[in-house]
Short mmCIF file of C-alpha atoms in Angstrom, two decimals:
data_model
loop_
_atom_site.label_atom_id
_atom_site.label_comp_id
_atom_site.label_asym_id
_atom_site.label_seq_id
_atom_site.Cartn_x
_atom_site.Cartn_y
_atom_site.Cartn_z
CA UNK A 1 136.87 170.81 56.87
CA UNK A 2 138.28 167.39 57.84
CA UNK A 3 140.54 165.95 55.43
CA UNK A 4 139.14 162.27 53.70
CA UNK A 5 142.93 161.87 52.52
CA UNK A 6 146.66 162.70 51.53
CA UNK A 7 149.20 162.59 49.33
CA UNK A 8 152.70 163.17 50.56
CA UNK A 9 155.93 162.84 48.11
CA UNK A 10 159.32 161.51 50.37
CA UNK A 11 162.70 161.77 48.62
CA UNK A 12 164.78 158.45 48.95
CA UNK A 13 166.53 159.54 52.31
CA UNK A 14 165.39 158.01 55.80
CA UNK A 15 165.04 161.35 56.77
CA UNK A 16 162.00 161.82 55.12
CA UNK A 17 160.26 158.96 57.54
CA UNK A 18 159.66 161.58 60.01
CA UNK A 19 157.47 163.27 57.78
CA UNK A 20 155.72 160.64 57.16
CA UNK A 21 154.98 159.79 60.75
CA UNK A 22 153.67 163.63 60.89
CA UNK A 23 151.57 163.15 57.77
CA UNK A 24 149.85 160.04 59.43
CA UNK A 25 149.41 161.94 62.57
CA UNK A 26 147.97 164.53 60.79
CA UNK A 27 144.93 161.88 59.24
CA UNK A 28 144.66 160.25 62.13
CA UNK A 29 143.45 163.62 64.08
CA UNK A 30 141.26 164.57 61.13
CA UNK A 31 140.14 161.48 60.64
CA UNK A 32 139.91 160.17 64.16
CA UNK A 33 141.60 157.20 63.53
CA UNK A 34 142.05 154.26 66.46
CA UNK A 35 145.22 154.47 68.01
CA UNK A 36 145.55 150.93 67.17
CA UNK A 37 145.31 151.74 64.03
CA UNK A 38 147.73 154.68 63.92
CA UNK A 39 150.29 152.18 65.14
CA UNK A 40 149.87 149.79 62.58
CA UNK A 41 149.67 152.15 59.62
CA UNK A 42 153.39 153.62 61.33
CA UNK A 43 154.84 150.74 61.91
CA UNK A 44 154.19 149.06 58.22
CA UNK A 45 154.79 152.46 56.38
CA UNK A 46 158.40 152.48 58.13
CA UNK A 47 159.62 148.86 57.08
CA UNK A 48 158.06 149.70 53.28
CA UNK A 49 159.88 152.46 52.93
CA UNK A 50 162.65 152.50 55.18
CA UNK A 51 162.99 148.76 52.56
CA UNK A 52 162.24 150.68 49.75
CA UNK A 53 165.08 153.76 49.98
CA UNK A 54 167.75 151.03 51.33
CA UNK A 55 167.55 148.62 48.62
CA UNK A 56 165.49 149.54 45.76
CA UNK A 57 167.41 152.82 45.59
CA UNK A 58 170.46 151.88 46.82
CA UNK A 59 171.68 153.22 43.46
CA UNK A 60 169.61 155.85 43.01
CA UNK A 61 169.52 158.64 45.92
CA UNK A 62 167.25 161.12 43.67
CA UNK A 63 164.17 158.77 44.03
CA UNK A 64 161.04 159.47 44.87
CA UNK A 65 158.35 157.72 47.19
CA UNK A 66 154.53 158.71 46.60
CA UNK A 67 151.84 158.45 49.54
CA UNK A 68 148.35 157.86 49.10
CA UNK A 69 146.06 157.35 52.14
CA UNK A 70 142.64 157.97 51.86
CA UNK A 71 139.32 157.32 54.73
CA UNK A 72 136.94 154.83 52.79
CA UNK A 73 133.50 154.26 55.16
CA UNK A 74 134.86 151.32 56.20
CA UNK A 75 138.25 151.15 55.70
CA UNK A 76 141.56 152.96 55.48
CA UNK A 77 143.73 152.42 51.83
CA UNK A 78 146.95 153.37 51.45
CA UNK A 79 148.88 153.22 48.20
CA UNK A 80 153.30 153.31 48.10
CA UNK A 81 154.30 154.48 44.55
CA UNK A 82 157.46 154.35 43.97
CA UNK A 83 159.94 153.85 40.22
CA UNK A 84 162.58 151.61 42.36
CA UNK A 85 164.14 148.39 41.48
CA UNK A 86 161.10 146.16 41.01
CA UNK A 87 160.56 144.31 44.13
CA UNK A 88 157.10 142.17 45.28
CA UNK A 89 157.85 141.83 48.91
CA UNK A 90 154.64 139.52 48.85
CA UNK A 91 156.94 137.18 47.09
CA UNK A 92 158.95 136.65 50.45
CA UNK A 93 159.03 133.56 52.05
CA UNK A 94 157.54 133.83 55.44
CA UNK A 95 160.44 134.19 58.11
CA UNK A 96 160.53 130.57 60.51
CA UNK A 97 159.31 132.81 63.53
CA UNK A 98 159.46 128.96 65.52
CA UNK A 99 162.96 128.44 65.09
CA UNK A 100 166.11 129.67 67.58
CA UNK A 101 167.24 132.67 67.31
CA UNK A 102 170.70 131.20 66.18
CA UNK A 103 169.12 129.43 63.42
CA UNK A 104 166.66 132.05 61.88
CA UNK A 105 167.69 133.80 58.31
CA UNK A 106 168.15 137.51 58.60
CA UNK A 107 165.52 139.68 56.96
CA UNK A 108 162.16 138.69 56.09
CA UNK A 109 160.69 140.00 59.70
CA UNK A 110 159.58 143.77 58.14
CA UNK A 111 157.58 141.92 55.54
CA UNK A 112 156.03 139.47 58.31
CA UNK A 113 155.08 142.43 59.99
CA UNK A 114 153.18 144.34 57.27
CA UNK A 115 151.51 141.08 56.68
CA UNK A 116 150.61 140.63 59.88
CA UNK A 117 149.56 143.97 61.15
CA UNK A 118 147.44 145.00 57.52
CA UNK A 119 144.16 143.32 56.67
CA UNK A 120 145.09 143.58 52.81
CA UNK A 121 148.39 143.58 50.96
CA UNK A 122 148.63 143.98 47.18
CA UNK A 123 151.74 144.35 44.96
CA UNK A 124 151.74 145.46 41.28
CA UNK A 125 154.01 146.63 38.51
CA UNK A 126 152.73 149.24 36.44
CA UNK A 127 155.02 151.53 33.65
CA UNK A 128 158.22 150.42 35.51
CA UNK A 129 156.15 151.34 39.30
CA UNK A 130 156.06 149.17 42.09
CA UNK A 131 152.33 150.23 43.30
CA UNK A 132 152.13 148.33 47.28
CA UNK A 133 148.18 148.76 48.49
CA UNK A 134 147.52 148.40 51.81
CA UNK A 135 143.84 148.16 53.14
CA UNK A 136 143.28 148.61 57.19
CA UNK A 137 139.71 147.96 57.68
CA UNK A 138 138.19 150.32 60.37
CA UNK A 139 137.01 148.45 63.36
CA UNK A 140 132.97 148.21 63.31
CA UNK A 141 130.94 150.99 65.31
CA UNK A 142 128.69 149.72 68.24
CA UNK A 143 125.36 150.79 67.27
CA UNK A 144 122.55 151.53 69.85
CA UNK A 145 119.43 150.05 70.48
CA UNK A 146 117.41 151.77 68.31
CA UNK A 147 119.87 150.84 65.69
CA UNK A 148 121.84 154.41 65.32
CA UNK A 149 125.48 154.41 66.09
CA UNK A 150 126.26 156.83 68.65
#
């Protein structure tokens, strides 16, 4: 049976990235995922995290990171749950992408990605949680002429 979703628990150590790499591999086969896709979901996933262990438990090396990603019909969700410092990286300014590279700020670019990359980017606090949802909608099927998608 081909899995709709999955839940995977990192401890607050870039270590545990690699799992998580494996874990989206893993969906991606069962759920036969774009490659473009794939990409994106890796490539967000690592700045969120790899942000989240640096600095939101930068005091705290016993933390925990849950993973939910889950197949909608139409879309790809994936939910970071994690009890670090409260952070809302949607309240980022946007990094001046125009300017030289002697005059740009450092940091900001991991954010710019996610928002770039992910069709949907929410940020809550719930009981003490920062709860990051990110929505990849699945690119539409091409449908034949007698209306049934292949």
């Amino acid at each position: 049976m081909l899995a709709r979703g999955i839940h995977v628990v990192l401890r607050s150590d870039t270590h545990e990235i690699r799992r998580l790499a494996d874990a989206i591999d893993y969906l991606a086969d069962s759920l036969q995922l774009p490659q473009p896709m794939i990409f994106k979901l890796n490539l967000a996933l690592d700045e969120l995290i790899t942000n989240t262990i640096a600095y939101g438990y930068a005091e705290q090396k016993d933390g925990v990171i849950d993973i939910e990603m889950r197949r909608h019909d139409d879309r790809v969700v994936v939910k970071l749950i994690d009890s670090a410092a409260a952070f809302d990286p949607l309240s980022m300014l946007e990094p001046d992408t125009a300017a030289a590279l002697e005059d740009r700020k450092i940091g900001g670019l991991g954010i710019h990605f996610v928002r770039t990359l992910i069709d949907e980017v929410d940020y809550r606090r719930d009981d003490d949680r920062n709860v990051i949802t990110l929505t990849l909608l699945l690119p539409p099927q091409p449908v034949t002429a007698a209306g049934i998608q292949p």
